[in-house]
Amino acid sequence: MLIVVQFQDGLKTLLSVHTRKLLHYKRLLERAQAATAAQLHALQAEVRVLRERERQRVDTGTASLVTDGDDFCVCAGRGEADYWSGYRGVGESNDGEGPDLMKALKKEANGEFNEAEVRKAIRGLSRDERMRL
């Protein structure tokens, strides 16, 4: 009889530990889903803003991107379609000059950064310099 009581107590303990862990993982999953939903909402809002900005650029005639008819860019704003054009900037060359991060971070006339110059400057930094940045 004593063995049965000990066995039942052990099962109750196991059930309580299992229930606590299950509740912990359920809450963790809920938090992850909420965070993912919030990120998705923010990305959708940003896409709407960017589409509206591009639509305004098209309306004013300042758009310079090649589109496929659905107002989606098919070339990422680059004229060349080589394999590495998405990674490197078009026309980018390693001319032996050191990275000029200040020059790269200056805003252009339209108020945006030159992304290719920023990437070039960042790639030119050493690992320690990138970590400090």
PDB file of C-alpha atoms in Angstrom:
ATOM      1  CA  MET A   1       0.000   0.000   0.000  1.00  0.00           C
ATOM      2  CA  LEU A   2       2.846   2.376   0.816  1.00  0.00           C
ATOM      3  CA  ILE A   3       4.383   1.792  -2.630  1.00  0.00           C
ATOM      4  CA  VAL A   4       1.113   2.738  -4.352  1.00  0.00           C
ATOM      5  CA  VAL A   5       0.898   6.013  -2.370  1.00  0.00           C
ATOM      6  CA  GLN A   6       4.498   6.878  -3.201  1.00  0.00           C
ATOM      7  CA  PHE A   7       3.850   6.042  -6.851  1.00  0.00           C
ATOM      8  CA  GLN A   8       0.760   8.290  -6.905  1.00  0.00           C
ATOM      9  CA  ASP A   9       2.688  11.120  -5.235  1.00  0.00           C
ATOM     10  CA  GLY A  10       5.428  10.742  -7.835  1.00  0.00           C
ATOM     11  CA  LEU A  11       2.864  10.883 -10.649  1.00  0.00           C
ATOM     12  CA  LYS A  12       1.304  14.034  -9.137  1.00  0.00           C
ATOM     13  CA  THR A  13       4.739  15.662  -8.951  1.00  0.00           C
ATOM     14  CA  LEU A  14       5.500  14.658 -12.526  1.00  0.00           C
ATOM     15  CA  LEU A  15       2.124  16.012 -13.659  1.00  0.00           C
ATOM     16  CA  SER A  16       2.708  19.366 -11.928  1.00  0.00           C
ATOM     17  CA  VAL A  17       6.220  19.710 -13.419  1.00  0.00           C
ATOM     18  CA  HIS A  18       4.893  18.750 -16.848  1.00  0.00           C
ATOM     19  CA  THR A  19       1.995  21.233 -16.543  1.00  0.00           C
ATOM     20  CA  ARG A  20       4.341  24.063 -15.512  1.00  0.00           C
ATOM     21  CA  LYS A  21       6.694  23.369 -18.431  1.00  0.00           C
ATOM     22  CA  LEU A  22       3.788  23.142 -20.837  1.00  0.00           C
ATOM     23  CA  LEU A  23       2.419  26.464 -19.610  1.00  0.00           C
ATOM     24  CA  HIS A  24       5.879  28.027 -19.879  1.00  0.00           C
ATOM     25  CA  TYR A  25       6.280  26.884 -23.491  1.00  0.00           C
ATOM     26  CA  LYS A  26       2.740  27.978 -24.346  1.00  0.00           C
ATOM     27  CA  ARG A  27       3.447  31.489 -23.060  1.00  0.00           C
ATOM     28  CA  LEU A  28       6.780  31.549 -24.878  1.00  0.00           C
ATOM     29  CA  LEU A  29       5.027  30.581 -28.116  1.00  0.00           C
ATOM     30  CA  GLU A  30       2.373  33.258 -27.593  1.00  0.00           C
ATOM     31  CA  ARG A  31       5.046  35.921 -27.047  1.00  0.00           C
ATOM     32  CA  ALA A  32       6.934  34.807 -30.148  1.00  0.00           C
ATOM     33  CA  GLN A  33       3.750  34.899 -32.227  1.00  0.00           C
ATOM     34  CA  ALA A  34       2.877  38.357 -30.910  1.00  0.00           C
ATOM     35  CA  ALA A  35       6.360  39.647 -31.714  1.00  0.00           C
ATOM     36  CA  THR A  36       6.210  38.140 -35.202  1.00  0.00           C
ATOM     37  CA  ALA A  37       2.786  39.667 -35.801  1.00  0.00           C
ATOM     38  CA  ALA A  38       4.048  43.068 -34.684  1.00  0.00           C
ATOM     39  CA  GLN A  39       7.063  42.820 -37.001  1.00  0.00           C
ATOM     40  CA  LEU A  40       4.842  41.750 -39.895  1.00  0.00           C
ATOM     41  CA  HIS A  41       2.502  44.673 -39.254  1.00  0.00           C
ATOM     42  CA  ALA A  42       5.438  47.108 -39.167  1.00  0.00           C
ATOM     43  CA  LEU A  43       6.864  45.684 -42.391  1.00  0.00           C
ATOM     44  CA  GLN A  44       3.498  45.915 -44.132  1.00  0.00           C
ATOM     45  CA  ALA A  45       3.154  49.540 -43.037  1.00  0.00           C
ATOM     46  CA  GLU A  46       6.657  50.273 -44.320  1.00  0.00           C
ATOM     47  CA  VAL A  47       5.870  48.607 -47.647  1.00  0.00           C
ATOM     48  CA  ARG A  48       2.741  50.758 -47.954  1.00  0.00           C
ATOM     49  CA  VAL A  49       4.768  53.892 -47.257  1.00  0.00           C
ATOM     50  CA  LEU A  50       7.450  52.908 -49.777  1.00  0.00           C
ATOM     51  CA  ARG A  51       4.862  52.042 -52.439  1.00  0.00           C
ATOM     52  CA  GLU A  52       3.135  55.370 -51.897  1.00  0.00           C
ATOM     53  CA  ARG A  53       6.471  57.188 -52.115  1.00  0.00           C
ATOM     54  CA  GLU A  54       7.325  55.336 -55.331  1.00  0.00           C
ATOM     55  CA  ARG A  55       3.859  56.046 -56.719  1.00  0.00           C
ATOM     56  CA  GLN A  56       4.415  59.760 -56.016  1.00  0.00           C
ATOM     57  CA  ARG A  57       7.809  59.583 -57.721  1.00  0.00           C
ATOM     58  CA  VAL A  58       6.202  57.954 -60.760  1.00  0.00           C
ATOM     59  CA  ASP A  59       3.470  60.604 -60.801  1.00  0.00           C
ATOM     60  CA  THR A  60       6.029  63.405 -60.708  1.00  0.00           C
ATOM     61  CA  GLY A  61       8.195  61.724 -63.352  1.00  0.00           C
ATOM     62  CA  THR A  62      11.304  61.287 -61.186  1.00  0.00           C
ATOM     63  CA  ALA A  63      11.224  57.485 -61.093  1.00  0.00           C
ATOM     64  CA  SER A  64      14.258  55.864 -62.624  1.00  0.00           C
ATOM     65  CA  LEU A  65      13.622  52.214 -61.872  1.00  0.00           C
ATOM     66  CA  VAL A  66      12.790  49.576 -64.440  1.00  0.00           C
ATOM     67  CA  THR A  67       9.465  47.994 -63.535  1.00  0.00           C
ATOM     68  CA  ASP A  68       7.555  45.004 -64.812  1.00  0.00           C
ATOM     69  CA  GLY A  69       4.147  46.637 -65.019  1.00  0.00           C
ATOM     70  CA  ASP A  70       3.045  45.819 -61.458  1.00  0.00           C
ATOM     71  CA  ASP A  71       5.094  48.702 -60.037  1.00  0.00           C
ATOM     72  CA  PHE A  72       7.584  46.270 -58.531  1.00  0.00           C
ATOM     73  CA  CYS A  73      11.242  46.842 -59.207  1.00  0.00           C
ATOM     74  CA  VAL A  74      12.851  43.974 -61.102  1.00  0.00           C
ATOM     75  CA  CYS A  75      16.407  45.249 -61.106  1.00  0.00           C
ATOM     76  CA  ALA A  76      16.863  46.791 -57.645  1.00  0.00           C
ATOM     77  CA  GLY A  77      17.700  50.085 -59.345  1.00  0.00           C
ATOM     78  CA  ARG A  78      20.780  48.692 -61.057  1.00  0.00           C
ATOM     79  CA  GLY A  79      21.427  48.668 -64.765  1.00  0.00           C
ATOM     80  CA  GLU A  80      23.589  45.552 -64.767  1.00  0.00           C
ATOM     81  CA  ALA A  81      22.247  42.110 -64.033  1.00  0.00           C
ATOM     82  CA  ASP A  82      25.377  40.209 -63.093  1.00  0.00           C
ATOM     83  CA  TYR A  83      25.331  37.704 -60.259  1.00  0.00           C
ATOM     84  CA  TRP A  84      26.936  39.887 -57.588  1.00  0.00           C
ATOM     85  CA  SER A  85      25.150  43.135 -58.463  1.00  0.00           C
ATOM     86  CA  GLY A  86      22.831  42.747 -55.477  1.00  0.00           C
ATOM     87  CA  TYR A  87      25.808  42.454 -53.129  1.00  0.00           C
ATOM     88  CA  ARG A  88      28.157  45.005 -54.621  1.00  0.00           C
ATOM     89  CA  GLY A  89      27.224  48.355 -56.001  1.00  0.00           C
ATOM     90  CA  VAL A  90      27.245  48.706 -59.783  1.00  0.00           C
ATOM     91  CA  GLY A  91      30.362  50.378 -61.017  1.00  0.00           C
ATOM     92  CA  GLU A  92      32.062  49.765 -57.731  1.00  0.00           C
ATOM     93  CA  SER A  93      35.776  49.337 -57.921  1.00  0.00           C
ATOM     94  CA  ASN A  94      38.511  48.728 -55.446  1.00  0.00           C
ATOM     95  CA  ASP A  95      40.730  51.628 -56.357  1.00  0.00           C
ATOM     96  CA  GLY A  96      43.029  51.326 -53.358  1.00  0.00           C
ATOM     97  CA  GLU A  97      41.506  54.226 -51.465  1.00  0.00           C
ATOM     98  CA  GLY A  98      40.587  53.709 -47.851  1.00  0.00           C
ATOM     99  CA  PRO A  99      36.942  53.729 -46.853  1.00  0.00           C
ATOM    100  CA  ASP A 100      35.459  57.179 -46.524  1.00  0.00           C
ATOM    101  CA  LEU A 101      32.571  56.595 -44.167  1.00  0.00           C
ATOM    102  CA  MET A 102      31.820  60.291 -43.715  1.00  0.00           C
ATOM    103  CA  LYS A 103      31.502  60.748 -47.464  1.00  0.00           C
ATOM    104  CA  ALA A 104      29.276  57.676 -47.675  1.00  0.00           C
ATOM    105  CA  LEU A 105      26.980  58.879 -44.898  1.00  0.00           C
ATOM    106  CA  LYS A 106      26.337  62.310 -46.417  1.00  0.00           C
ATOM    107  CA  LYS A 107      22.807  62.574 -47.693  1.00  0.00           C
ATOM    108  CA  GLU A 108      22.197  63.094 -51.367  1.00  0.00           C
ATOM    109  CA  ALA A 109      19.931  65.768 -52.820  1.00  0.00           C
ATOM    110  CA  ASN A 110      16.864  63.560 -52.418  1.00  0.00           C
ATOM    111  CA  GLY A 111      17.609  63.118 -48.690  1.00  0.00           C
ATOM    112  CA  GLU A 112      18.768  59.490 -48.849  1.00  0.00           C
ATOM    113  CA  PHE A 113      22.120  57.809 -48.352  1.00  0.00           C
ATOM    114  CA  ASN A 114      24.119  56.274 -51.169  1.00  0.00           C
ATOM    115  CA  GLU A 115      23.783  52.641 -50.143  1.00  0.00           C
ATOM    116  CA  ALA A 116      26.565  51.389 -52.409  1.00  0.00           C
ATOM    117  CA  GLU A 117      29.045  53.849 -50.900  1.00  0.00           C
ATOM    118  CA  VAL A 118      28.026  52.917 -47.356  1.00  0.00           C
ATOM    119  CA  ARG A 119      28.484  49.207 -48.111  1.00  0.00           C
ATOM    120  CA  LYS A 120      31.852  49.875 -49.701  1.00  0.00           C
ATOM    121  CA  ALA A 121      32.981  51.903 -46.698  1.00  0.00           C
ATOM    122  CA  ILE A 122      31.774  49.273 -44.220  1.00  0.00           C
ATOM    123  CA  ARG A 123      33.475  46.444 -46.120  1.00  0.00           C
ATOM    124  CA  GLY A 124      36.705  48.439 -46.061  1.00  0.00           C
ATOM    125  CA  LEU A 125      36.733  48.607 -42.260  1.00  0.00           C
ATOM    126  CA  SER A 126      38.585  46.055 -40.169  1.00  0.00           C
ATOM    127  CA  ARG A 127      36.662  43.661 -37.963  1.00  0.00           C
ATOM    128  CA  ASP A 128      37.419  45.698 -34.828  1.00  0.00           C
ATOM    129  CA  GLU A 129      36.307  48.913 -36.519  1.00  0.00           C
ATOM    130  CA  ARG A 130      33.051  47.288 -37.649  1.00  0.00           C
ATOM    131  CA  MET A 131      32.406  46.026 -34.112  1.00  0.00           C
ATOM    132  CA  ARG A 132      32.964  49.530 -32.696  1.00  0.00           C
ATOM    133  CA  LEU A 133      30.632  50.957 -35.325  1.00  0.00           C
TER     134      LEU A 133
END
